Every structure is written in C-alpha cells, then in structure tokens.
C-alpha cells in the first residue's frame, strides 16, 4: 500500500468556502490561459504546504494513536480536503478554454482528485459529510454479538481463515452481513448527493467521473476491463473447477454442488475475494517446495533491519540509488511495546521530495520479506517522480503503484534467494506446482472480484441499478464473474456490498484489478529486458541494470503522460495484455487441466 498522506473521509465534502486569493472568479468567456497558469501555480503552492502538514499529522497519528493525535490528523485532513474541493470547483471554470496539454492535464488532475464530489449547496455538502462519516462509523464499529459474546471483524476474519466447520463459517458470514444492513438508506442518499456534485463538475455521474481518470473515454475504459478479464477467465475457470471439486470432497456435494457457484463462506475469506487460506484443501501432492523461507531467515539472523536492507539491495542491484539515511532513522520497522500504532504496512513520502519511509511491524517471516520488497517498490516509485510538479507526483494510473510493488515481489524467487545466500540450491521444477497453486489462490482468484466491485458501483451511480435492486444486482455480478453465490437466501433488506470496506468507505476498487494484471505484464517484460532464459515464474530481475534502467524511465514519468505511454516504456505496447498471467501460470494450467479431466466445470 502506498501512502503519501491519510485523510479523514468524512472531510472530503467540506464546502469550498475558502478564500482563494488571486483566483479569477470571472466568467469563463473572460478567462485566458494566463489565468489558468496563475491559478495552477498558486494552487500547487497551497497544496504542497498542506500535503506536508497533513502527511506529518497522519504519520504521527499512525505511529502514536491517541485521541489527540487523531484530532490533529483529522483537523489538517479537513483543511486539506476543503481546499481540494474549492480548487476543484475553481478548476472547472476553465473547462471551456482551449489550453496547452500540460495546463489542461493539471486542471483535470485537480478535479479528479476528489473521490466524492460535494455539491456547492453548503447544506448538501454538510449532509454528504455526515452520511460518509456515518457509513464509515457503521463499518468501523461493526461487531457480531451472540449469546453475550461479541466478535470483531478481525476475530471473524481469523475464524474464516482457519475454521473448516461449515455451520460455524455460515454463522460468521451471516453475522458480519448484519452490520451492513443499516447502511442501505444512507448509501442511497450518498449516491444521489455525490452525483449532484459530479454533475456540477461536468460529469454524467460519479462513476463516469472515476472512469475519467484513465486517459480514455469513460465507457471505453469499462469495455477495456471486460476485454482483459476475458483473457484471464479460462485460467480462473480452471482454478474454480478444481477448488469447487476439492470443497465438494471436504463438505459433501450436497453442500457444494458441482454444477453451481461455490457458496461464498467456504473460501477462507470473509468476501471470498482471495482463497489462499484454504490452500491446504487443494494443495497438490508432493507440493512442498523443499525449503521454508521463514526458517531460512531465522537461520541467517535476518532481523527487521537486515530484511529491509536485503530488499533495498534488490533495487541497488538494478542501478537505483540507495535510500536516504533519513529512511533508516525515521521509518517504523517494529511494533513498539509501549504504544498503539497502525501496523498495516505502508510506504510514505512525507514532503513530496525525499523524506521516504515505511511503516511496518515487521515479523521474521517469508511473507513479510516479500511485503518489504513490495513496499520499497512504492518508495522507489515515489522518489523517481519527485522532481515533477505536484500534480504529477503519482503513478501513471492508480493501478501502477500497487503493480510496481507486486512486480518486484514476483522476483523473490528460489533463484533470487540462492543468489543472496539464503538458499543453498534451487529446487527442481517439479516443486513449482505447489508455489504456483498457492499464488494463484490469492492472485488469480482475486481478479474477478477486483473487477466486479466497481462494476456494481458504476451501475449504481448511473442509475442502471436502482436502490430497489442493490442486493440482487450485487449477487448477480458475484455469480457472473466469480462463480460464487450467497450460501443462504438474501433479500433487499440486506446490503451485502456494504460488508466490504471499500463500499461504505467510498474507495475506488478498479486499481486493484489493474494492479493484478499489470504486475505480471511488467514482470514478463522486465525479464525479457534482463535477458532471462528461465520460465517467467522462475525469473528474477535482481542484478539487471538494463531492467532497472527501463523501469526507472517509466517511474520518472509519474502521471505526466497518459498511462498508455508509461506502459509502452516497459512493455512496448500501449494496450494492456493479460496473457502474461497465462504464461506465468502455464505449468499450473497444465496441472489443472489434468485434474479437471472428468469434472463438470462452469456454473
């Protein structure tokens, strides 16, 4: 996860009541390109100051969680978002002007920075702020209480991962979805108000505004996502078929019919979005890769700092400059014993220059070692574009940032582990199926879920899905894309989309779909640039200066050019191509084909 700053979501809608001195408020007929340039210069100065202050406040809050630090972080967050709303509305005044590429792109970036655009009516913006805060609060405080005992979402998530009791899993699955029922009328009102704000900024609806961030017509972008999904679907269908058969063996085919979608509570995850927690039920025979990375880290005395230094060495081996000394003195690497902190791993650039940090409570595990490589991917991206105007200090599109981190993590292969001295020898290819199956259960299984969350939301914003169809449409999409169904009957008194944080939290989700596609495309291209002769799933770009140079060229572009041009820099093509995933998992596809020979696949 990348984080330049954290903002209070409830503050996103504060009315643009700020006085922006020097901003031209005359009608668009009288505005000129010089007015636009003057506005952009002033807006950047204002945003840079607020970015630094909000980043520092958010960092302090994440590392010293108290009521006071929360209040300070929220306060500056509200100031930031109020400014952003005001600037977005000011930027819209230049919509009818013919401007240079650079000025038009910066103005569009300003407008599209808003996730939920506030209407200009102060009463409505206040109402939208309250709705957002209430939705956020319902999710954050949600618990499932039964017989005097209450379970938090964290408790329930752990049980979903580890329990193999059908009825217990069903009870937890239903219990969490009771939390989202009261969200339904609030969400309906929020959609209406956000659409009004989007209309005022010149967009058909909020979903169209979100899709407008992707350097192509909004409707074309939606079609492009479906095209990419079509490339991955055969692999997903094979995985689905095998997993359903194994679940049928475990729970009985009366509970898991072999010609229907999989009941959503059996996949090891509260949202059935990734399936790695039930790997033990589907693992191939003799799938042990022959080593345990966690044990290897312990044997070689890799503590939190040494693990991070090892990940940094990956990047310097590719020609990147080492991280600044302040990274080592200001980052959080271990969970403190004397205070509460947010342990969720994140990468930060606090001053939009070189104050790079990570925040992690690093544990000595193989999974954490990969996560560190991922987080440093964000940091090196942040540094690569820090010389650009603030408007462009972000990834080419919002999927790129996560994709870069994941691309680097894909190079944490047995060959790489041998190269850095953690592994004595690389296991033969017969051991790869288990590793690929485990990865597919997380990455391939996620892809249709990553697509459908915003498919549902876009249709809600456009009115194609009415409030009377919220839940029905949600499960129609779950069945269509994932082949997953509700384990018990659901009605329109339920609001199951709200059980996933990103819906009540109003966080766009398409970025995660894009990241899961792009990481494999980047990895394949960088392996080719590095001259690797190994299978793509065995390739690591460690030590390749050629791959590092090409990657850095793309990272330095930030979002200054359309993402298609950034993509072309590494892959040679302006069109995303998901066939790299098929190449990566080709040995697993062959294994699944063999396993599925006498099974009825599909749903």
Short mmCIF file of C-alpha atoms in Angstrom, two decimals, residues 127-577:
data_model
loop_
_atom_site.label_atom_id
_atom_site.label_comp_id
_atom_site.label_asym_id
_atom_site.label_seq_id
_atom_site.Cartn_x
_atom_site.Cartn_y
_atom_site.Cartn_z
CA UNK A 127 -25.27 16.23 4.69
CA UNK A 128 -22.86 14.32 2.45
CA UNK A 129 -20.09 14.67 5.03
CA UNK A 130 -22.37 13.23 7.72
CA UNK A 131 -23.50 10.34 5.52
CA UNK A 132 -19.91 9.42 4.75
CA UNK A 133 -18.89 9.61 8.40
CA UNK A 134 -21.90 7.54 9.47
CA UNK A 135 -21.17 4.85 6.88
CA UNK A 136 -17.52 4.77 7.89
CA UNK A 137 -18.52 4.52 11.54
CA UNK A 138 -21.00 1.68 10.99
CA UNK A 139 -18.29 -0.36 9.30
CA UNK A 140 -15.50 0.53 11.74
CA UNK A 141 -17.56 -0.23 14.85
CA UNK A 142 -19.18 -3.34 13.40
CA UNK A 143 -19.29 -6.44 15.62
CA UNK A 144 -21.21 -9.70 15.64
CA UNK A 145 -22.66 -10.46 19.04
CA UNK A 146 -24.18 -13.78 20.00
CA UNK A 147 -25.02 -15.23 23.41
CA UNK A 148 -23.30 -12.36 25.18
CA UNK A 149 -20.03 -12.67 23.24
CA UNK A 150 -19.02 -10.19 20.56
CA UNK A 151 -16.59 -10.79 17.72
CA UNK A 152 -14.73 -8.00 15.89
CA UNK A 153 -14.11 -8.20 12.15
CA UNK A 154 -10.53 -9.24 12.94
CA UNK A 155 -11.79 -12.13 15.10
CA UNK A 156 -14.20 -13.21 12.38
CA UNK A 157 -11.58 -12.91 9.64
CA UNK A 158 -9.27 -15.24 11.57
CA UNK A 159 -12.07 -17.78 12.04
CA UNK A 160 -12.97 -17.63 8.35
CA UNK A 161 -9.33 -18.37 7.52
CA UNK A 162 -8.87 -21.30 9.88
CA UNK A 163 -12.23 -22.96 10.56
CA UNK A 164 -13.36 -25.89 8.43
CA UNK A 165 -16.75 -26.19 10.18
CA UNK A 166 -19.48 -25.50 7.61
CA UNK A 167 -22.06 -24.22 10.10
CA UNK A 168 -19.60 -22.07 12.05
CA UNK A 169 -18.44 -20.44 8.81
CA UNK A 170 -22.04 -19.82 7.77
CA UNK A 171 -22.88 -18.25 11.13
CA UNK A 172 -19.91 -15.86 10.95
CA UNK A 173 -20.61 -15.00 7.31
CA UNK A 174 -24.21 -14.05 8.14
CA UNK A 175 -23.24 -12.28 11.35
CA UNK A 176 -20.90 -9.85 9.63
CA UNK A 177 -23.52 -9.00 6.99
CA UNK A 178 -25.97 -7.90 9.67
CA UNK A 179 -23.58 -4.99 10.26
CA UNK A 180 -24.16 -3.57 6.78
CA UNK A 181 -27.99 -3.68 6.74
CA UNK A 182 -28.42 -0.17 8.28
CA UNK A 183 -26.08 1.29 5.62
CA UNK A 184 -28.61 0.84 2.82
CA UNK A 185 -30.68 4.09 3.11
CA UNK A 186 -27.54 6.11 3.90
CA UNK A 187 -25.80 4.80 0.80
CA UNK A 188 -28.79 5.63 -1.39
CA UNK A 189 -28.71 9.26 -0.22
CA UNK A 190 -24.92 9.46 -0.57
CA UNK A 191 -25.12 8.31 -4.21
CA UNK A 192 -27.68 11.00 -5.01
CA UNK A 193 -25.66 13.83 -3.44
CA UNK A 194 -22.33 12.70 -4.93
CA UNK A 195 -23.91 12.54 -8.38
CA UNK A 196 -25.13 16.11 -7.95
CA UNK A 197 -21.57 17.19 -7.15
CA UNK A 198 -20.21 15.28 -10.16
CA UNK A 199 -22.80 16.95 -12.42
CA UNK A 200 -21.66 20.37 -11.21
CA UNK A 201 -18.08 19.48 -12.19
CA UNK A 202 -19.25 18.45 -15.66
CA UNK A 203 -19.51 14.64 -15.35
CA UNK A 204 -22.54 12.46 -16.13
CA UNK A 205 -22.34 10.78 -12.72
CA UNK A 206 -19.77 9.88 -10.06
CA UNK A 207 -18.90 6.57 -11.71
CA UNK A 208 -18.22 8.33 -15.01
CA UNK A 209 -16.01 10.77 -13.10
CA UNK A 210 -14.00 7.90 -11.61
CA UNK A 211 -13.54 6.27 -15.02
CA UNK A 212 -12.44 9.61 -16.49
CA UNK A 213 -9.16 9.29 -14.59
CA UNK A 214 -7.88 6.71 -17.06
CA UNK A 215 -6.87 8.75 -20.12
CA UNK A 216 -9.62 7.36 -22.34
CA UNK A 217 -13.39 7.81 -22.75
CA UNK A 218 -15.17 6.54 -19.61
CA UNK A 219 -17.29 3.96 -21.44
CA UNK A 220 -14.32 2.69 -23.48
CA UNK A 221 -12.41 2.10 -20.26
CA UNK A 222 -15.19 -0.13 -18.89
CA UNK A 223 -15.13 -2.18 -22.12
CA UNK A 224 -11.34 -2.46 -21.91
CA UNK A 225 -11.58 -4.02 -18.45
CA UNK A 226 -14.01 -6.64 -19.70
CA UNK A 227 -11.65 -7.43 -22.62
CA UNK A 228 -8.77 -8.01 -20.22
CA UNK A 229 -10.96 -10.15 -17.96
CA UNK A 230 -11.85 -12.27 -21.00
CA UNK A 231 -8.15 -13.12 -21.38
CA UNK A 232 -7.83 -14.35 -17.78
CA UNK A 233 -11.21 -16.09 -17.49
CA UNK A 234 -10.14 -19.54 -18.84
CA UNK A 235 -7.40 -19.81 -16.19
CA UNK A 236 -9.80 -18.63 -13.48
CA UNK A 237 -12.43 -21.13 -14.62
CA UNK A 238 -9.92 -23.98 -14.35
CA UNK A 239 -8.92 -22.91 -10.85
CA UNK A 240 -12.58 -22.51 -9.87
CA UNK A 241 -13.39 -26.02 -11.12
CA UNK A 242 -10.57 -27.62 -9.14
CA UNK A 243 -11.30 -25.69 -5.95
CA UNK A 244 -15.01 -26.50 -6.15
CA UNK A 245 -14.23 -30.21 -6.55
CA UNK A 246 -11.94 -30.19 -3.52
CA UNK A 247 -14.54 -28.31 -1.46
CA UNK A 248 -17.10 -30.91 -2.56
CA UNK A 249 -14.80 -33.63 -1.23
CA UNK A 250 -14.42 -31.77 2.06
CA UNK A 251 -18.01 -30.71 2.76
CA UNK A 252 -20.04 -33.04 0.54
CA UNK A 253 -21.52 -32.37 -2.87
CA UNK A 254 -24.92 -31.76 -1.27
CA UNK A 255 -23.39 -28.59 0.25
CA UNK A 256 -21.12 -27.81 -2.72
CA UNK A 257 -22.99 -28.89 -5.89
CA UNK A 258 -20.56 -29.49 -8.72
CA UNK A 259 -22.55 -27.59 -11.36
CA UNK A 260 -23.27 -24.41 -9.37
CA UNK A 261 -21.41 -21.39 -8.00
CA UNK A 262 -19.35 -22.00 -4.86
CA UNK A 263 -21.00 -20.99 -1.54
CA UNK A 264 -19.20 -17.78 -0.58
CA UNK A 265 -18.44 -18.72 3.04
CA UNK A 266 -16.19 -21.69 2.21
CA UNK A 267 -13.27 -19.93 0.51
CA UNK A 268 -11.31 -18.87 3.60
CA UNK A 269 -12.04 -15.16 3.28
CA UNK A 270 -14.93 -13.01 4.52
CA UNK A 271 -15.56 -11.71 0.99
CA UNK A 272 -14.40 -14.78 -0.99
CA UNK A 273 -12.01 -12.39 -2.72
CA UNK A 274 -8.84 -14.46 -2.27
CA UNK A 275 -8.63 -18.15 -1.45
CA UNK A 276 -5.10 -18.69 -0.14
CA UNK A 277 -6.33 -19.58 3.34
CA UNK A 278 -7.81 -22.86 2.07
CA UNK A 279 -4.66 -23.85 0.18
CA UNK A 280 -4.36 -26.88 2.47
CA UNK A 281 -7.60 -28.26 0.99
CA UNK A 282 -6.41 -28.03 -2.62
CA UNK A 283 -2.62 -28.43 -2.36
CA UNK A 284 -1.10 -30.80 -4.93
CA UNK A 285 0.57 -33.97 -3.66
CA UNK A 286 4.28 -33.53 -3.01
CA UNK A 287 3.80 -29.76 -3.19
CA UNK A 288 6.42 -28.98 -0.55
CA UNK A 289 8.88 -26.62 -2.30
CA UNK A 290 11.77 -28.09 -0.33
CA UNK A 291 12.51 -25.06 1.81
CA UNK A 292 10.84 -22.77 4.34
CA UNK A 293 11.78 -19.11 3.83
CA UNK A 294 10.76 -18.21 7.38
CA UNK A 295 13.19 -20.79 8.75
CA UNK A 296 15.93 -19.62 6.38
CA UNK A 297 15.54 -16.02 7.62
CA UNK A 298 15.91 -17.25 11.21
CA UNK A 299 18.93 -19.40 10.39
CA UNK A 300 20.70 -16.45 8.74
CA UNK A 301 19.80 -13.96 11.50
CA UNK A 302 17.69 -11.74 9.27
CA UNK A 303 16.09 -9.31 11.72
CA UNK A 304 13.75 -6.48 10.60
CA UNK A 305 16.59 -4.16 9.55
CA UNK A 306 18.55 -6.86 7.75
CA UNK A 307 15.39 -7.92 5.90
CA UNK A 308 14.83 -4.32 4.81
CA UNK A 309 18.49 -3.83 3.85
CA UNK A 310 18.22 -7.02 1.80
CA UNK A 311 15.20 -5.65 -0.05
CA UNK A 312 16.97 -2.32 -0.66
CA UNK A 313 19.88 -4.28 -2.17
CA UNK A 314 17.45 -5.69 -4.74
CA UNK A 315 16.88 -2.17 -6.08
CA UNK A 316 20.50 -1.04 -5.90
CA UNK A 317 21.46 -4.20 -7.82
CA UNK A 318 19.26 -2.83 -10.64
CA UNK A 319 21.04 0.52 -10.62
CA UNK A 320 18.79 2.54 -8.28
CA UNK A 321 20.44 4.83 -5.73
CA UNK A 322 20.28 3.67 -2.09
CA UNK A 323 17.52 5.04 0.10
CA UNK A 324 18.34 8.26 2.00
CA UNK A 325 19.77 7.96 5.51
CA UNK A 326 16.58 9.51 6.90
CA UNK A 327 14.67 6.45 5.70
CA UNK A 328 16.52 4.38 8.30
CA UNK A 329 16.16 6.88 11.13
CA UNK A 330 12.50 7.84 10.56
CA UNK A 331 10.75 4.62 9.44
CA UNK A 332 8.87 2.29 11.76
CA UNK A 333 10.18 -1.28 11.43
CA UNK A 334 8.99 -2.98 14.63
CA UNK A 335 5.84 -2.79 16.72
CA UNK A 336 6.64 -0.71 19.82
CA UNK A 337 5.93 -2.28 23.20
CA UNK A 338 4.79 0.95 24.85
CA UNK A 339 2.15 2.37 22.49
CA UNK A 340 -0.53 1.66 19.90
CA UNK A 341 0.41 2.00 16.23
CA UNK A 342 -1.19 1.14 12.89
CA UNK A 343 0.71 -1.97 11.85
CA UNK A 344 -0.74 -2.22 8.34
CA UNK A 345 2.27 -1.99 6.01
CA UNK A 346 2.51 1.28 4.06
CA UNK A 347 5.07 3.38 2.18
CA UNK A 348 5.27 7.15 2.63
CA UNK A 349 6.82 10.23 1.08
CA UNK A 350 6.12 12.97 3.59
CA UNK A 351 7.48 16.02 1.78
CA UNK A 352 7.00 15.11 -1.91
CA UNK A 353 10.81 15.14 -2.21
CA UNK A 354 12.97 12.57 -0.43
CA UNK A 355 11.52 12.04 3.05
CA UNK A 356 10.77 8.40 2.25
CA UNK A 357 9.64 5.97 4.95
CA UNK A 358 7.90 2.68 5.52
CA UNK A 359 5.61 1.86 8.41
CA UNK A 360 5.54 -1.83 9.26
CA UNK A 361 5.54 -4.07 12.31
CA UNK A 362 7.93 -6.48 10.61
CA UNK A 363 7.81 -10.12 11.62
CA UNK A 364 10.50 -12.59 10.71
CA UNK A 365 8.53 -14.49 8.08
CA UNK A 366 8.90 -15.27 4.40
CA UNK A 367 5.65 -13.45 3.64
CA UNK A 368 6.89 -10.28 5.36
CA UNK A 369 10.15 -10.45 3.39
CA UNK A 370 8.12 -10.25 0.17
CA UNK A 371 5.96 -7.45 1.61
CA UNK A 372 9.08 -5.37 2.34
CA UNK A 373 10.16 -5.71 -1.30
CA UNK A 374 6.65 -4.60 -2.27
CA UNK A 375 6.65 -1.53 0.00
CA UNK A 376 10.09 -0.41 -1.16
CA UNK A 377 8.73 -0.62 -4.70
CA UNK A 378 6.37 2.21 -3.68
CA UNK A 379 9.23 4.21 -2.14
CA UNK A 380 11.45 3.97 -5.21
CA UNK A 381 8.47 4.98 -7.37
CA UNK A 382 7.82 7.98 -5.10
CA UNK A 383 11.43 9.10 -5.38
CA UNK A 384 11.56 8.61 -9.14
CA UNK A 385 8.78 11.15 -9.80
CA UNK A 386 9.60 13.64 -7.03
CA UNK A 387 11.08 16.21 -9.43
CA UNK A 388 7.76 16.58 -11.28
CA UNK A 389 5.08 19.17 -10.46
CA UNK A 390 2.93 18.05 -7.53
CA UNK A 391 0.03 17.37 -9.91
CA UNK A 392 2.03 14.53 -11.50
CA UNK A 393 3.52 13.03 -8.33
CA UNK A 394 1.54 9.82 -8.54
CA UNK A 395 1.64 6.64 -10.58
CA UNK A 396 0.65 6.57 -14.25
CA UNK A 397 -2.76 5.37 -13.17
CA UNK A 398 -3.83 4.21 -9.74
CA UNK A 399 -3.15 0.57 -10.61
CA UNK A 400 0.53 1.19 -11.39
CA UNK A 401 1.68 1.95 -7.83
CA UNK A 402 0.44 -1.35 -6.41
CA UNK A 403 1.60 -3.15 -9.54
CA UNK A 404 5.22 -1.96 -9.19
CA UNK A 405 5.46 -3.23 -5.63
CA UNK A 406 3.94 -6.55 -6.64
CA UNK A 407 6.19 -6.79 -9.71
CA UNK A 408 9.26 -6.61 -7.51
CA UNK A 409 7.78 -9.17 -5.09
CA UNK A 410 7.37 -11.60 -8.04
CA UNK A 411 11.17 -11.60 -8.34
CA UNK A 412 11.54 -13.02 -4.82
CA UNK A 413 12.06 -16.47 -6.36
CA UNK A 414 14.06 -19.50 -5.18
CA UNK A 415 16.76 -18.40 -7.67
CA UNK A 416 16.91 -14.96 -6.06
CA UNK A 417 17.06 -16.49 -2.58
CA UNK A 418 20.03 -18.61 -3.69
CA UNK A 419 21.68 -15.52 -5.23
CA UNK A 420 21.58 -13.63 -1.90
CA UNK A 421 22.76 -16.64 0.10
CA UNK A 422 19.54 -17.65 1.84
CA UNK A 423 19.10 -20.88 -0.13
CA UNK A 424 21.81 -23.44 -0.93
CA UNK A 425 20.24 -24.80 -4.09
CA UNK A 426 17.16 -24.13 -6.22
CA UNK A 427 14.57 -26.94 -6.07
CA UNK A 428 13.78 -28.62 -9.41
CA UNK A 429 10.73 -27.59 -11.41
CA UNK A 430 8.59 -30.42 -10.02
CA UNK A 431 8.31 -28.34 -6.86
CA UNK A 432 6.85 -25.34 -8.70
CA UNK A 433 3.23 -26.52 -8.86
CA UNK A 434 2.65 -26.00 -5.15
CA UNK A 435 4.16 -22.50 -5.24
CA UNK A 436 2.09 -21.58 -8.30
CA UNK A 437 -1.11 -23.01 -6.80
CA UNK A 438 -0.62 -21.03 -3.60
CA UNK A 439 -0.02 -17.82 -5.56
CA UNK A 440 -2.97 -18.44 -7.87
CA UNK A 441 -5.29 -18.93 -4.89
CA UNK A 442 -4.53 -15.34 -3.93
CA UNK A 443 -3.80 -13.53 -7.17
CA UNK A 444 -5.85 -15.28 -9.87
CA UNK A 445 -8.81 -15.85 -7.56
CA UNK A 446 -8.91 -12.14 -6.74
CA UNK A 447 -9.13 -10.81 -10.31
CA UNK A 448 -12.91 -11.11 -10.95
CA UNK A 449 -13.68 -9.68 -7.51
CA UNK A 450 -11.33 -6.79 -8.26
CA UNK A 451 -13.42 -6.10 -11.36
CA UNK A 452 -16.97 -6.51 -10.09
CA UNK A 453 -16.93 -4.16 -7.06
CA UNK A 454 -16.76 -1.08 -9.26
CA UNK A 455 -18.91 -2.70 -11.96
CA UNK A 456 -21.67 -2.71 -9.34
CA UNK A 457 -20.86 0.78 -8.11
CA UNK A 458 -20.71 2.33 -11.58
CA UNK A 459 -24.14 0.90 -12.39
CA UNK A 460 -25.49 2.24 -9.10
CA UNK A 461 -24.15 5.73 -9.83
CA UNK A 462 -25.53 5.70 -13.39
CA UNK A 463 -28.96 4.54 -12.22
CA UNK A 464 -28.78 1.25 -14.13
CA UNK A 465 -29.05 -0.44 -10.72
CA UNK A 466 -31.85 1.16 -8.72
CA UNK A 467 -31.87 1.24 -4.89
CA UNK A 468 -34.55 -1.49 -5.02
CA UNK A 469 -32.04 -3.80 -6.77
CA UNK A 470 -28.87 -3.15 -4.76
CA UNK A 471 -28.51 -6.64 -3.31
CA UNK A 472 -29.94 -8.63 -6.18
CA UNK A 473 -27.57 -6.93 -8.64
CA UNK A 474 -24.61 -7.48 -6.31
CA UNK A 475 -25.14 -11.24 -6.25
CA UNK A 476 -25.85 -11.39 -9.97
CA UNK A 477 -22.40 -9.87 -10.56
CA UNK A 478 -20.77 -12.15 -7.98
CA UNK A 479 -22.21 -15.19 -9.77
CA UNK A 480 -21.44 -13.87 -13.26
CA UNK A 481 -17.79 -13.00 -12.67
CA UNK A 482 -16.70 -15.16 -9.72
CA UNK A 483 -18.98 -18.17 -9.82
CA UNK A 484 -19.66 -17.52 -6.14
CA UNK A 485 -23.11 -17.45 -4.55
CA UNK A 486 -24.67 -16.43 -1.24
CA UNK A 487 -24.90 -19.53 0.97
CA UNK A 488 -28.39 -18.56 2.18
CA UNK A 489 -31.23 -16.58 0.64
CA UNK A 490 -30.65 -12.83 0.55
CA UNK A 491 -33.26 -10.08 0.14
CA UNK A 492 -33.41 -6.34 -0.40
CA UNK A 493 -33.48 -5.83 3.37
CA UNK A 494 -29.81 -6.83 3.18
CA UNK A 495 -26.98 -4.64 1.89
CA UNK A 496 -24.19 -7.12 1.26
CA UNK A 497 -21.99 -4.72 -0.78
CA UNK A 498 -21.60 -2.70 2.44
CA UNK A 499 -19.90 -5.67 4.11
CA UNK A 500 -16.80 -4.81 2.05
CA UNK A 501 -14.99 -1.75 3.45
CA UNK A 502 -14.35 -0.04 0.13
CA UNK A 503 -18.10 0.45 -0.49
CA UNK A 504 -19.08 2.34 2.70
CA UNK A 505 -15.56 3.84 2.75
CA UNK A 506 -16.02 5.10 -0.84
CA UNK A 507 -12.63 3.84 -2.00
CA UNK A 508 -12.44 3.08 -5.76
CA UNK A 509 -11.55 -0.56 -6.37
CA UNK A 510 -10.56 -0.85 -10.03
CA UNK A 511 -6.95 -0.04 -9.09
CA UNK A 512 -6.61 -3.49 -7.52
CA UNK A 513 -7.87 -5.23 -10.64
CA UNK A 514 -5.40 -3.24 -12.75
CA UNK A 515 -2.52 -3.99 -10.37
CA UNK A 516 -3.15 -7.73 -10.59
CA UNK A 517 -2.99 -7.55 -14.39
CA UNK A 518 -0.10 -5.12 -14.75
CA UNK A 519 2.30 -6.80 -12.31
CA UNK A 520 2.57 -9.91 -14.48
CA UNK A 521 2.89 -7.87 -17.67
CA UNK A 522 5.66 -5.75 -16.13
CA UNK A 523 7.41 -8.83 -14.73
CA UNK A 524 7.40 -10.63 -18.08
CA UNK A 525 8.69 -7.57 -19.94
CA UNK A 526 11.45 -6.85 -17.40
CA UNK A 527 12.53 -10.50 -17.55
CA UNK A 528 12.82 -10.20 -21.33
CA UNK A 529 14.79 -6.95 -20.99
CA UNK A 530 17.07 -8.66 -18.47
CA UNK A 531 17.71 -11.45 -20.99
CA UNK A 532 16.37 -14.18 -18.69
CA UNK A 533 16.15 -17.62 -20.30
CA UNK A 534 14.15 -19.12 -17.43
CA UNK A 535 10.40 -19.70 -17.30
CA UNK A 536 8.67 -16.45 -16.33
CA UNK A 537 7.64 -17.79 -12.91
CA UNK A 538 11.28 -18.64 -12.14
CA UNK A 539 12.75 -15.36 -13.40
CA UNK A 540 14.15 -12.68 -11.09
CA UNK A 541 15.38 -9.33 -12.39
CA UNK A 542 17.82 -8.99 -9.48
CA UNK A 543 21.15 -7.59 -10.72
CA UNK A 544 19.78 -6.46 -14.10
CA UNK A 545 20.86 -2.88 -14.76
CA UNK A 546 19.04 -2.99 -18.11
CA UNK A 547 15.71 -3.85 -16.47
CA UNK A 548 16.34 -1.24 -13.79
CA UNK A 549 17.03 1.50 -16.33
CA UNK A 550 13.87 0.74 -18.30
CA UNK A 551 11.77 0.54 -15.15
CA UNK A 552 13.13 3.83 -13.83
CA UNK A 553 12.32 5.58 -17.12
CA UNK A 554 8.68 4.67 -16.59
CA UNK A 555 8.68 5.54 -12.87
CA UNK A 556 10.12 9.01 -13.55
CA UNK A 557 7.14 9.84 -15.77
CA UNK A 558 4.78 9.80 -12.79
CA UNK A 559 1.37 10.71 -14.22
CA UNK A 560 2.72 13.45 -16.51
CA UNK A 561 1.76 11.47 -19.61
CA UNK A 562 -1.18 9.13 -20.34
CA UNK A 563 -0.70 5.76 -18.68
CA UNK A 564 -0.64 4.08 -22.09
CA UNK A 565 2.67 5.84 -22.82
CA UNK A 566 4.10 4.80 -19.46
CA UNK A 567 3.07 1.20 -20.15
CA UNK A 568 4.72 1.30 -23.57
CA UNK A 569 8.01 2.37 -21.99
CA UNK A 570 8.37 -1.05 -20.33
CA UNK A 571 6.22 -3.39 -22.40
CA UNK A 572 6.50 -1.90 -25.89
CA UNK A 573 2.71 -1.69 -26.20
CA UNK A 574 0.10 0.93 -25.25
CA UNK A 575 -2.54 -1.74 -24.65
CA UNK A 576 -2.71 -3.87 -21.52
CA UNK A 577 -2.31 -7.57 -22.17
#
